[in-house]
Short mmCIF file of N, CA and C in Angstrom, two decimals:
data_model
loop_
_atom_site.label_atom_id
_atom_site.label_comp_id
_atom_site.label_asym_id
_atom_site.label_seq_id
_atom_site.Cartn_x
_atom_site.Cartn_y
_atom_site.Cartn_z
N ARG O 21 0.84 -1.19 0.00
CA ARG O 21 0.00 0.00 0.00
C ARG O 21 0.88 1.24 0.00
N PRO O 22 0.44 2.29 -0.64
CA PRO O 22 1.21 3.54 -0.60
C PRO O 22 1.17 4.14 0.81
N VAL O 23 2.20 4.85 1.18
CA VAL O 23 2.31 5.42 2.52
C VAL O 23 1.15 6.38 2.81
N THR O 24 0.56 6.96 1.78
CA THR O 24 -0.57 7.87 1.98
C THR O 24 -1.86 7.12 2.32
N MET O 25 -1.87 5.81 2.15
CA MET O 25 -3.08 5.02 2.41
C MET O 25 -3.02 4.26 3.73
N ILE O 26 -1.96 4.42 4.52
CA ILE O 26 -1.86 3.70 5.79
C ILE O 26 -2.15 4.66 6.94
N SER O 27 -2.40 4.10 8.09
CA SER O 27 -2.73 4.92 9.26
C SER O 27 -1.50 5.66 9.76
N GLY O 28 -1.75 6.64 10.64
CA GLY O 28 -0.64 7.42 11.21
C GLY O 28 0.32 6.57 12.01
N GLY O 29 -0.22 5.59 12.74
CA GLY O 29 0.65 4.70 13.52
C GLY O 29 1.51 3.83 12.62
N GLU O 30 0.92 3.31 11.53
CA GLU O 30 1.69 2.51 10.58
C GLU O 30 2.74 3.38 9.89
N ARG O 31 2.39 4.63 9.58
CA ARG O 31 3.33 5.56 8.95
C ARG O 31 4.52 5.81 9.88
N GLN O 32 4.23 5.95 11.19
CA GLN O 32 5.30 6.16 12.15
C GLN O 32 6.23 4.94 12.19
N LEU O 33 5.67 3.74 12.12
CA LEU O 33 6.51 2.54 12.09
C LEU O 33 7.37 2.50 10.84
N VAL O 34 6.83 2.94 9.70
CA VAL O 34 7.60 2.98 8.46
C VAL O 34 8.78 3.94 8.61
N LEU O 35 8.55 5.10 9.23
CA LEU O 35 9.63 6.06 9.42
C LEU O 35 10.71 5.52 10.35
N ILE O 36 10.31 4.80 11.41
CA ILE O 36 11.29 4.18 12.31
C ILE O 36 12.08 3.11 11.56
N ALA O 37 11.38 2.28 10.77
CA ALA O 37 12.05 1.23 9.99
C ALA O 37 13.04 1.85 9.00
N ARG O 38 12.64 2.94 8.37
CA ARG O 38 13.54 3.61 7.41
C ARG O 38 14.80 4.12 8.12
N ALA O 39 14.62 4.70 9.31
CA ALA O 39 15.77 5.19 10.07
C ALA O 39 16.70 4.05 10.45
N LEU O 40 16.14 2.91 10.85
CA LEU O 40 16.96 1.76 11.21
C LEU O 40 17.63 1.12 9.99
N ALA O 41 16.96 1.12 8.85
CA ALA O 41 17.51 0.53 7.63
C ALA O 41 18.72 1.30 7.11
N GLN O 42 18.83 2.56 7.47
CA GLN O 42 19.98 3.36 7.02
C GLN O 42 21.25 3.01 7.78
N GLU O 43 21.13 2.16 8.79
CA GLU O 43 22.26 1.66 9.57
C GLU O 43 23.16 2.76 10.11
N ALA O 44 22.53 3.83 10.57
CA ALA O 44 23.29 4.91 11.19
C ALA O 44 23.88 4.40 12.51
N ARG O 45 25.05 4.95 12.89
CA ARG O 45 25.66 4.53 14.14
C ARG O 45 24.81 4.94 15.33
N ILE O 46 24.15 6.09 15.23
CA ILE O 46 23.30 6.58 16.31
C ILE O 46 21.96 7.00 15.70
N VAL O 47 20.89 6.55 16.31
CA VAL O 47 19.55 6.97 15.91
C VAL O 47 18.89 7.54 17.16
N MET O 48 18.51 8.82 17.09
CA MET O 48 17.85 9.46 18.23
C MET O 48 16.35 9.50 17.94
N LEU O 49 15.59 8.93 18.85
CA LEU O 49 14.15 8.90 18.70
C LEU O 49 13.51 9.58 19.90
N ASP O 50 12.61 10.49 19.65
CA ASP O 50 11.89 11.18 20.71
C ASP O 50 10.52 10.53 20.85
N GLU O 51 10.32 9.76 21.91
CA GLU O 51 9.07 9.03 22.15
C GLU O 51 8.63 8.21 20.94
N PRO O 52 9.45 7.23 20.52
CA PRO O 52 9.14 6.49 19.30
C PRO O 52 7.86 5.65 19.38
N THR O 53 7.44 5.29 20.58
CA THR O 53 6.23 4.48 20.67
C THR O 53 4.96 5.30 20.91
N ALA O 54 5.11 6.61 21.08
CA ALA O 54 3.93 7.46 21.26
C ALA O 54 3.12 7.47 19.97
N ASN O 55 1.83 7.41 20.10
CA ASN O 55 0.89 7.50 18.98
C ASN O 55 0.93 6.32 18.02
N LEU O 56 1.51 5.20 18.42
CA LEU O 56 1.38 4.02 17.57
C LEU O 56 -0.05 3.53 17.66
N ASP O 57 -0.45 2.77 16.67
CA ASP O 57 -1.85 2.37 16.56
C ASP O 57 -2.38 1.61 17.77
N PHE O 58 -3.54 2.00 18.22
CA PHE O 58 -4.37 1.26 19.16
C PHE O 58 -5.58 0.89 18.33
N GLY O 59 -5.57 -0.35 17.83
CA GLY O 59 -6.58 -0.71 16.83
C GLY O 59 -6.20 -0.02 15.54
N ASN O 60 -6.84 1.05 15.21
CA ASN O 60 -6.53 1.84 14.02
C ASN O 60 -6.52 3.30 14.45
N GLN O 61 -5.38 3.76 14.92
CA GLN O 61 -5.21 5.11 15.46
C GLN O 61 -6.20 5.38 16.58
N GLY O 62 -6.27 4.48 17.54
CA GLY O 62 -7.12 4.68 18.70
C GLY O 62 -8.57 4.30 18.49
N LYS O 63 -8.90 3.67 17.38
CA LYS O 63 -10.28 3.28 17.11
C LYS O 63 -10.39 1.77 17.11
N VAL O 64 -11.42 1.29 17.77
CA VAL O 64 -11.72 -0.13 17.76
C VAL O 64 -13.19 -0.28 17.41
N VAL O 65 -13.51 -1.17 16.51
CA VAL O 65 -14.90 -1.45 16.15
C VAL O 65 -15.25 -2.80 16.74
N THR O 66 -16.29 -2.83 17.55
CA THR O 66 -16.71 -4.06 18.22
C THR O 66 -18.13 -4.40 17.80
N ASP O 67 -18.30 -5.60 17.30
CA ASP O 67 -19.61 -6.10 16.88
C ASP O 67 -20.16 -6.98 17.99
N PHE O 68 -21.38 -6.72 18.43
CA PHE O 68 -21.97 -7.49 19.52
C PHE O 68 -22.75 -8.70 19.05
N GLY O 69 -22.46 -9.20 17.88
CA GLY O 69 -23.05 -10.46 17.47
C GLY O 69 -23.82 -10.39 16.18
N ALA O 70 -24.19 -11.58 15.71
CA ALA O 70 -24.83 -11.73 14.41
C ALA O 70 -26.15 -10.99 14.32
N GLY O 71 -26.90 -10.94 15.42
CA GLY O 71 -28.20 -10.28 15.36
C GLY O 71 -28.16 -8.78 15.60
N SER O 72 -27.00 -8.25 16.02
CA SER O 72 -26.94 -6.82 16.35
C SER O 72 -26.85 -5.99 15.07
N ARG O 73 -27.56 -4.87 15.08
CA ARG O 73 -27.59 -4.02 13.90
C ARG O 73 -26.92 -2.68 14.13
N ASN O 74 -26.84 -2.24 15.37
CA ASN O 74 -26.31 -0.92 15.63
C ASN O 74 -25.71 -0.92 17.03
N ASP O 75 -24.41 -0.94 17.13
CA ASP O 75 -23.72 -0.96 18.41
C ASP O 75 -23.07 0.40 18.63
N VAL O 76 -23.36 1.04 19.78
CA VAL O 76 -22.90 2.40 20.04
C VAL O 76 -22.36 2.47 21.46
N ALA O 77 -21.24 3.17 21.66
CA ALA O 77 -20.69 3.42 23.00
C ALA O 77 -20.87 4.90 23.33
N TYR O 78 -21.31 5.16 24.56
CA TYR O 78 -21.52 6.52 25.02
C TYR O 78 -20.57 6.91 26.15
N SER O 79 -19.96 5.94 26.81
CA SER O 79 -19.14 6.23 27.98
C SER O 79 -17.95 5.28 28.03
N LEU O 80 -16.80 5.81 28.41
CA LEU O 80 -15.58 5.03 28.59
C LEU O 80 -15.04 5.28 29.98
N GLU O 81 -14.44 4.25 30.56
CA GLU O 81 -13.84 4.38 31.88
C GLU O 81 -12.56 3.55 31.92
N LEU O 82 -11.50 4.13 32.46
CA LEU O 82 -10.25 3.38 32.63
C LEU O 82 -10.36 2.53 33.87
N HIS O 83 -9.93 1.28 33.75
CA HIS O 83 -10.02 0.32 34.84
C HIS O 83 -8.60 -0.02 35.29
N THR O 84 -8.49 -0.77 36.36
CA THR O 84 -7.18 -1.15 36.88
C THR O 84 -6.36 -1.89 35.82
N GLY O 85 -5.07 -1.68 35.84
CA GLY O 85 -4.18 -2.36 34.90
C GLY O 85 -4.25 -1.81 33.48
N GLY O 86 -4.87 -0.66 33.29
CA GLY O 86 -4.93 -0.06 31.97
C GLY O 86 -6.08 -0.54 31.10
N ALA O 87 -6.95 -1.39 31.65
CA ALA O 87 -8.10 -1.86 30.88
C ALA O 87 -9.05 -0.70 30.63
N ILE O 88 -9.79 -0.79 29.54
CA ILE O 88 -10.76 0.23 29.17
C ILE O 88 -12.12 -0.43 29.09
N VAL O 89 -13.11 0.15 29.77
CA VAL O 89 -14.48 -0.36 29.73
C VAL O 89 -15.33 0.65 28.98
N ALA O 90 -16.09 0.17 28.00
CA ALA O 90 -16.99 1.02 27.22
C ALA O 90 -18.41 0.55 27.46
N ALA O 91 -19.36 1.51 27.48
CA ALA O 91 -20.77 1.16 27.66
C ALA O 91 -21.63 1.97 26.72
N GLY O 92 -22.72 1.36 26.30
CA GLY O 92 -23.67 2.02 25.41
C GLY O 92 -24.84 1.09 25.17
N SER O 93 -25.13 0.82 23.90
CA SER O 93 -26.25 -0.07 23.58
C SER O 93 -25.94 -0.89 22.34
N THR O 94 -26.66 -2.00 22.24
CA THR O 94 -26.63 -2.83 21.05
C THR O 94 -28.07 -3.03 20.60
N GLN O 95 -28.30 -2.93 19.31
CA GLN O 95 -29.65 -3.10 18.78
C GLN O 95 -29.79 -4.53 18.27
N LYS O 96 -30.75 -5.25 18.84
CA LYS O 96 -30.99 -6.64 18.45
C LYS O 96 -31.72 -6.69 17.11
N ALA O 97 -31.82 -7.86 16.56
CA ALA O 97 -32.47 -8.05 15.25
C ALA O 97 -33.92 -7.58 15.27
N ASN O 98 -34.59 -7.67 16.44
CA ASN O 98 -35.99 -7.23 16.53
C ASN O 98 -36.13 -5.71 16.68
N GLY O 99 -35.00 -5.01 16.71
CA GLY O 99 -35.02 -3.55 16.80
C GLY O 99 -34.87 -3.00 18.20
N ASN O 100 -35.01 -3.84 19.23
CA ASN O 100 -34.90 -3.38 20.61
C ASN O 100 -33.43 -3.18 21.00
N LEU O 101 -33.22 -2.25 21.93
CA LEU O 101 -31.88 -1.95 22.43
C LEU O 101 -31.66 -2.60 23.78
N ASP O 102 -30.43 -2.99 24.05
CA ASP O 102 -30.01 -3.49 25.36
C ASP O 102 -28.73 -2.77 25.77
N PHE O 103 -28.48 -2.68 27.10
CA PHE O 103 -27.19 -2.19 27.58
C PHE O 103 -26.10 -3.06 26.95
N ALA O 104 -25.01 -2.46 26.52
CA ALA O 104 -23.86 -3.19 25.98
C ALA O 104 -22.60 -2.66 26.63
N LEU O 105 -21.79 -3.56 27.17
CA LEU O 105 -20.51 -3.19 27.78
C LEU O 105 -19.42 -4.05 27.20
N ALA O 106 -18.26 -3.46 26.99
CA ALA O 106 -17.10 -4.20 26.48
C ALA O 106 -15.88 -3.79 27.30
N ARG O 107 -15.01 -4.75 27.54
CA ARG O 107 -13.77 -4.47 28.28
C ARG O 107 -12.59 -4.84 27.39
N TYR O 108 -11.70 -3.85 27.20
CA TYR O 108 -10.53 -4.01 26.34
C TYR O 108 -9.26 -3.93 27.18
N GLY O 109 -8.23 -4.64 26.74
CA GLY O 109 -6.91 -4.47 27.34
C GLY O 109 -6.33 -3.15 26.86
N SER O 110 -5.21 -2.75 27.40
CA SER O 110 -4.58 -1.48 27.01
C SER O 110 -4.16 -1.49 25.54
N ASN O 111 -4.12 -2.66 24.91
CA ASN O 111 -3.77 -2.78 23.50
C ASN O 111 -5.00 -2.73 22.58
N GLY O 112 -6.19 -2.58 23.15
CA GLY O 112 -7.41 -2.49 22.36
C GLY O 112 -8.06 -3.81 22.03
N VAL O 113 -7.56 -4.90 22.61
CA VAL O 113 -8.12 -6.23 22.34
C VAL O 113 -9.14 -6.56 23.43
N LEU O 114 -10.30 -7.10 23.02
CA LEU O 114 -11.31 -7.51 23.99
C LEU O 114 -10.74 -8.51 24.98
N GLN O 115 -11.09 -8.37 26.26
CA GLN O 115 -10.60 -9.27 27.30
C GLN O 115 -11.60 -10.40 27.50
N GLY O 116 -11.18 -11.60 27.15
CA GLY O 116 -12.06 -12.76 27.12
C GLY O 116 -12.68 -13.17 28.43
N GLY O 117 -12.09 -12.88 29.58
CA GLY O 117 -12.67 -13.27 30.86
C GLY O 117 -13.82 -12.40 31.30
N PHE O 118 -14.10 -11.34 30.55
CA PHE O 118 -15.18 -10.41 30.88
C PHE O 118 -16.41 -10.79 30.06
N GLY O 119 -17.44 -11.32 30.71
CA GLY O 119 -18.65 -11.74 29.99
C GLY O 119 -18.32 -12.79 28.95
N ALA O 120 -18.95 -12.66 27.78
CA ALA O 120 -18.70 -13.57 26.66
C ALA O 120 -17.75 -12.88 25.70
N ASN O 121 -16.51 -13.34 25.68
CA ASN O 121 -15.49 -12.79 24.77
C ASN O 121 -15.29 -11.29 24.93
N GLY O 122 -15.33 -10.80 26.18
CA GLY O 122 -15.08 -9.39 26.45
C GLY O 122 -16.31 -8.51 26.36
N GLN O 123 -17.49 -9.11 26.20
CA GLN O 123 -18.72 -8.34 26.03
C GLN O 123 -19.80 -8.80 27.00
N VAL O 124 -20.59 -7.84 27.49
CA VAL O 124 -21.73 -8.13 28.34
C VAL O 124 -22.93 -7.37 27.79
N VAL O 125 -24.06 -8.06 27.65
CA VAL O 125 -25.32 -7.44 27.22
C VAL O 125 -26.32 -7.62 28.36
N VAL O 126 -26.99 -6.53 28.75
CA VAL O 126 -27.97 -6.57 29.84
C VAL O 126 -29.32 -6.10 29.29
N ASP O 127 -30.32 -6.95 29.42
CA ASP O 127 -31.69 -6.65 28.99
C ASP O 127 -32.51 -6.32 30.23
N PHE O 128 -33.18 -5.18 30.24
CA PHE O 128 -33.99 -4.76 31.38
C PHE O 128 -35.48 -5.08 31.20
N SER O 129 -35.87 -5.77 30.13
CA SER O 129 -37.30 -6.03 29.92
C SER O 129 -37.82 -6.97 30.99
N ARG O 130 -39.09 -6.75 31.36
CA ARG O 130 -39.77 -7.59 32.34
C ARG O 130 -41.10 -8.03 31.75
N GLY O 131 -41.49 -9.24 32.01
CA GLY O 131 -42.79 -9.71 31.55
C GLY O 131 -42.84 -9.91 30.05
N ALA O 132 -44.04 -9.74 29.49
CA ALA O 132 -44.27 -10.03 28.08
C ALA O 132 -43.85 -8.91 27.15
N GLY O 133 -43.65 -7.71 27.69
CA GLY O 133 -43.30 -6.58 26.85
C GLY O 133 -41.85 -6.62 26.39
N SER O 134 -41.49 -5.68 25.57
CA SER O 134 -40.10 -5.55 25.15
C SER O 134 -39.60 -4.20 25.65
N SER O 135 -38.29 -4.01 25.67
CA SER O 135 -37.76 -2.75 26.19
C SER O 135 -36.62 -2.26 25.33
N ASN O 136 -36.45 -0.96 25.36
CA ASN O 136 -35.27 -0.31 24.79
C ASN O 136 -34.45 0.19 25.95
N ASP O 137 -33.23 -0.33 26.08
CA ASP O 137 -32.36 -0.04 27.22
C ASP O 137 -31.05 0.54 26.69
N GLU O 138 -30.62 1.63 27.28
CA GLU O 138 -29.41 2.28 26.79
C GLU O 138 -28.56 2.75 27.96
N ALA O 139 -27.32 2.27 28.06
CA ALA O 139 -26.39 2.73 29.09
C ALA O 139 -25.75 4.02 28.58
N SER O 140 -25.86 5.07 29.38
CA SER O 140 -25.31 6.35 28.95
C SER O 140 -24.11 6.78 29.77
N GLU O 141 -23.84 6.10 30.88
CA GLU O 141 -22.71 6.48 31.74
C GLU O 141 -22.25 5.27 32.53
N ILE O 142 -20.95 5.14 32.71
CA ILE O 142 -20.42 4.11 33.61
C ILE O 142 -19.40 4.74 34.54
N LYS O 143 -19.32 4.18 35.73
CA LYS O 143 -18.34 4.59 36.73
C LYS O 143 -17.81 3.33 37.40
N LEU O 144 -16.63 3.43 37.96
CA LEU O 144 -16.07 2.33 38.74
C LEU O 144 -16.13 2.71 40.20
N ASP O 145 -16.58 1.79 41.05
CA ASP O 145 -16.58 2.09 42.47
C ASP O 145 -15.24 1.68 43.08
N SER O 146 -15.08 1.93 44.37
CA SER O 146 -13.79 1.66 45.03
C SER O 146 -13.46 0.17 45.08
N SER O 147 -14.44 -0.70 44.87
CA SER O 147 -14.21 -2.15 44.85
C SER O 147 -13.87 -2.66 43.45
N GLY O 148 -13.85 -1.77 42.46
CA GLY O 148 -13.57 -2.19 41.09
C GLY O 148 -14.80 -2.67 40.34
N ARG O 149 -15.99 -2.51 40.96
CA ARG O 149 -17.22 -2.88 40.27
C ARG O 149 -17.57 -1.81 39.24
N ILE O 150 -18.25 -2.22 38.19
CA ILE O 150 -18.70 -1.30 37.15
C ILE O 150 -20.16 -0.98 37.42
N VAL O 151 -20.48 0.31 37.51
CA VAL O 151 -21.85 0.75 37.71
C VAL O 151 -22.28 1.42 36.41
N ALA O 152 -23.28 0.84 35.74
CA ALA O 152 -23.77 1.37 34.46
C ALA O 152 -25.14 2.00 34.68
N PHE O 153 -25.29 3.27 34.24
CA PHE O 153 -26.53 4.02 34.38
C PHE O 153 -27.12 4.27 33.00
N GLY O 154 -28.41 4.41 32.93
CA GLY O 154 -29.05 4.77 31.67
C GLY O 154 -30.54 4.79 31.82
N TYR O 155 -31.24 4.31 30.80
CA TYR O 155 -32.69 4.27 30.85
C TYR O 155 -33.20 2.98 30.24
N SER O 156 -34.44 2.67 30.60
CA SER O 156 -35.16 1.54 30.02
C SER O 156 -36.57 2.04 29.72
N PHE O 157 -37.01 1.85 28.50
CA PHE O 157 -38.39 2.19 28.13
C PHE O 157 -39.05 0.90 27.68
N GLU O 158 -40.00 0.45 28.49
CA GLU O 158 -40.64 -0.84 28.23
C GLU O 158 -42.01 -0.61 27.61
N THR O 159 -42.30 -1.39 26.57
CA THR O 159 -43.60 -1.30 25.91
C THR O 159 -44.38 -2.57 26.20
N GLY O 160 -45.65 -2.48 26.10
CA GLY O 160 -46.53 -3.61 26.37
C GLY O 160 -47.87 -3.06 26.74
N PHE O 161 -48.62 -3.77 27.59
CA PHE O 161 -49.92 -3.30 28.01
C PHE O 161 -49.80 -1.94 28.70
N PHE O 162 -48.81 -1.83 29.61
CA PHE O 162 -48.48 -0.55 30.23
C PHE O 162 -47.07 -0.17 29.78
N SER O 163 -46.94 0.93 29.10
CA SER O 163 -45.60 1.40 28.73
C SER O 163 -45.04 2.19 29.90
N ARG O 164 -43.75 2.03 30.13
CA ARG O 164 -43.13 2.76 31.22
C ARG O 164 -41.69 3.07 30.89
N GLY O 165 -41.28 4.25 31.32
CA GLY O 165 -39.88 4.65 31.21
C GLY O 165 -39.26 4.70 32.58
N GLU O 166 -38.05 4.22 32.69
CA GLU O 166 -37.39 4.18 33.99
C GLU O 166 -35.90 4.44 33.84
N PHE O 167 -35.33 5.05 34.87
CA PHE O 167 -33.88 5.08 34.95
C PHE O 167 -33.45 3.64 35.23
N ALA O 168 -32.38 3.21 34.62
CA ALA O 168 -31.93 1.83 34.77
C ALA O 168 -30.48 1.83 35.24
N THR O 169 -30.18 0.99 36.21
CA THR O 169 -28.82 0.88 36.76
C THR O 169 -28.51 -0.59 36.96
N VAL O 170 -27.28 -0.96 36.66
CA VAL O 170 -26.83 -2.32 36.93
C VAL O 170 -25.39 -2.24 37.43
N VAL O 171 -25.05 -3.11 38.37
CA VAL O 171 -23.70 -3.18 38.92
C VAL O 171 -23.09 -4.51 38.47
N LEU O 172 -21.89 -4.43 37.90
CA LEU O 172 -21.21 -5.63 37.39
C LEU O 172 -19.88 -5.84 38.08
N ASN O 173 -19.49 -7.08 38.21
CA ASN O 173 -18.13 -7.41 38.65
C ASN O 173 -17.17 -6.86 37.60
N GLY O 174 -16.19 -6.07 38.02
CA GLY O 174 -15.30 -5.40 37.07
C GLY O 174 -14.38 -6.33 36.31
N THR O 175 -14.17 -7.54 36.81
CA THR O 175 -13.29 -8.49 36.15
C THR O 175 -14.04 -9.48 35.27
N THR O 176 -15.14 -10.05 35.81
CA THR O 176 -15.86 -11.09 35.08
C THR O 176 -17.05 -10.57 34.29
N GLY O 177 -17.56 -9.39 34.66
CA GLY O 177 -18.73 -8.84 33.99
C GLY O 177 -20.04 -9.42 34.49
N GLN O 178 -20.01 -10.28 35.51
CA GLN O 178 -21.24 -10.85 36.06
C GLN O 178 -22.02 -9.77 36.80
N ILE O 179 -23.35 -9.82 36.68
CA ILE O 179 -24.20 -8.87 37.38
C ILE O 179 -24.13 -9.15 38.87
N ASP O 180 -23.93 -8.09 39.66
CA ASP O 180 -23.91 -8.19 41.11
C ASP O 180 -25.36 -8.14 41.59
N THR O 181 -25.91 -9.30 41.93
CA THR O 181 -27.32 -9.37 42.31
C THR O 181 -27.57 -8.89 43.73
N SER O 182 -26.53 -8.59 44.50
CA SER O 182 -26.74 -8.14 45.88
C SER O 182 -27.42 -6.77 45.92
N SER O 183 -27.31 -5.99 44.84
CA SER O 183 -27.95 -4.68 44.83
C SER O 183 -29.47 -4.80 44.81
N ASP O 184 -30.01 -5.84 44.18
CA ASP O 184 -31.45 -6.12 44.20
C ASP O 184 -31.68 -7.55 43.71
N PRO O 185 -31.68 -8.52 44.63
CA PRO O 185 -31.83 -9.92 44.23
C PRO O 185 -33.17 -10.20 43.55
N ASN O 186 -34.22 -9.42 43.85
CA ASN O 186 -35.55 -9.66 43.27
C ASN O 186 -35.61 -9.34 41.78
N THR O 187 -34.71 -8.50 41.31
CA THR O 187 -34.72 -8.12 39.89
C THR O 187 -33.48 -8.60 39.17
N GLY O 188 -32.77 -9.55 39.76
CA GLY O 188 -31.55 -10.05 39.13
C GLY O 188 -30.44 -9.01 39.08
N GLY O 189 -30.46 -8.07 40.04
CA GLY O 189 -29.42 -7.05 40.11
C GLY O 189 -29.70 -5.81 39.27
N ARG O 190 -30.80 -5.80 38.57
CA ARG O 190 -31.18 -4.62 37.79
C ARG O 190 -31.96 -3.67 38.69
N ILE O 191 -31.61 -2.40 38.66
CA ILE O 191 -32.26 -1.42 39.52
C ILE O 191 -33.10 -0.50 38.65
N TYR O 192 -34.39 -0.41 38.95
CA TYR O 192 -35.33 0.40 38.18
C TYR O 192 -35.79 1.56 39.04
N THR O 193 -35.78 2.78 38.48
CA THR O 193 -36.30 3.95 39.17
C THR O 193 -37.26 4.64 38.22
N GLY O 194 -38.55 4.61 38.56
CA GLY O 194 -39.58 5.09 37.65
C GLY O 194 -39.63 6.61 37.52
N PHE O 195 -40.18 7.07 36.42
CA PHE O 195 -40.49 8.48 36.18
C PHE O 195 -41.68 8.51 35.24
N TYR O 196 -42.16 9.69 34.88
CA TYR O 196 -43.47 9.78 34.24
C TYR O 196 -43.50 9.72 32.72
N THR O 197 -42.55 10.30 32.03
CA THR O 197 -42.64 10.29 30.57
C THR O 197 -41.37 9.77 29.95
N TYR O 198 -41.50 9.28 28.72
CA TYR O 198 -40.36 8.74 27.99
C TYR O 198 -39.27 9.78 27.81
N LEU O 199 -39.67 11.01 27.51
CA LEU O 199 -38.66 12.04 27.25
C LEU O 199 -37.80 12.31 28.47
N ASP O 200 -38.36 12.11 29.68
CA ASP O 200 -37.56 12.30 30.89
C ASP O 200 -36.37 11.35 30.95
N SER O 201 -36.49 10.21 30.28
CA SER O 201 -35.42 9.23 30.35
C SER O 201 -34.12 9.78 29.79
N ARG O 202 -34.19 10.66 28.80
CA ARG O 202 -32.97 11.24 28.24
C ARG O 202 -32.23 12.06 29.28
N GLY O 203 -32.94 12.55 30.28
CA GLY O 203 -32.29 13.26 31.37
C GLY O 203 -31.43 12.33 32.20
N GLY O 204 -31.60 11.01 32.04
CA GLY O 204 -30.81 10.04 32.78
C GLY O 204 -29.33 10.16 32.49
N ARG O 205 -28.99 10.81 31.43
CA ARG O 205 -27.58 10.96 31.09
C ARG O 205 -26.85 11.86 32.08
N LYS O 206 -27.59 12.61 32.87
CA LYS O 206 -26.96 13.53 33.81
C LYS O 206 -27.22 13.17 35.26
N ILE O 207 -27.85 12.02 35.49
CA ILE O 207 -28.16 11.63 36.86
C ILE O 207 -26.88 11.36 37.64
N SER O 208 -26.88 11.71 38.91
CA SER O 208 -25.72 11.49 39.76
C SER O 208 -26.17 10.73 41.00
N ILE O 209 -25.70 9.49 41.14
CA ILE O 209 -26.06 8.66 42.28
C ILE O 209 -24.77 8.32 43.02
N PRO O 210 -24.69 8.66 44.31
CA PRO O 210 -23.48 8.28 45.07
C PRO O 210 -23.31 6.75 45.04
N ILE O 211 -22.14 6.29 44.64
CA ILE O 211 -21.88 4.86 44.50
C ILE O 211 -22.13 4.13 45.81
N GLY O 212 -21.82 4.74 46.94
CA GLY O 212 -21.98 4.07 48.22
C GLY O 212 -23.42 3.77 48.57
N ASP O 213 -24.37 4.42 47.90
CA ASP O 213 -25.79 4.21 48.18
C ASP O 213 -26.37 3.01 47.48
N LEU O 214 -25.64 2.36 46.59
CA LEU O 214 -26.20 1.23 45.85
C LEU O 214 -26.18 -0.04 46.67
#
């Protein structure tokens, strides 16, 4: 490929290789590993499976050991959204011990209805647990919009059911209209209260 068609990180590697190929007695490099590719210049595309149509991340959080946790939503084949979380190593590769192949999907639907669930913010608590906040809008006989929160083990991605064993660890906080759910992006809940 021509050098104009490769990423900035690959271009930097080409320049380092060219300097080394000249067999100079001394090669001075100022931060030679800075800005090398993480995925493709800091971009990673993660597909949440064969049925997913639209995977989006809204929040990133640095975890212990340089891991990166991303949260947002994945759209299933039926059009409904679920919370989607992915955990990457510092090199941008999904970490397999977290959920299924580095990915966790959380569905907040209850009963016969379906729901659209979207994680808009994540935080890490002092125990290393991941707290994902967002909204859930459930349709069915009674439609309802709710703030949605789930707490996950930061290493395995398993839902911490101790926060609410009756709902499988999913925390629902009701409000009156669907449009209010978008305000969930700014909600602030002290982690110690969960």
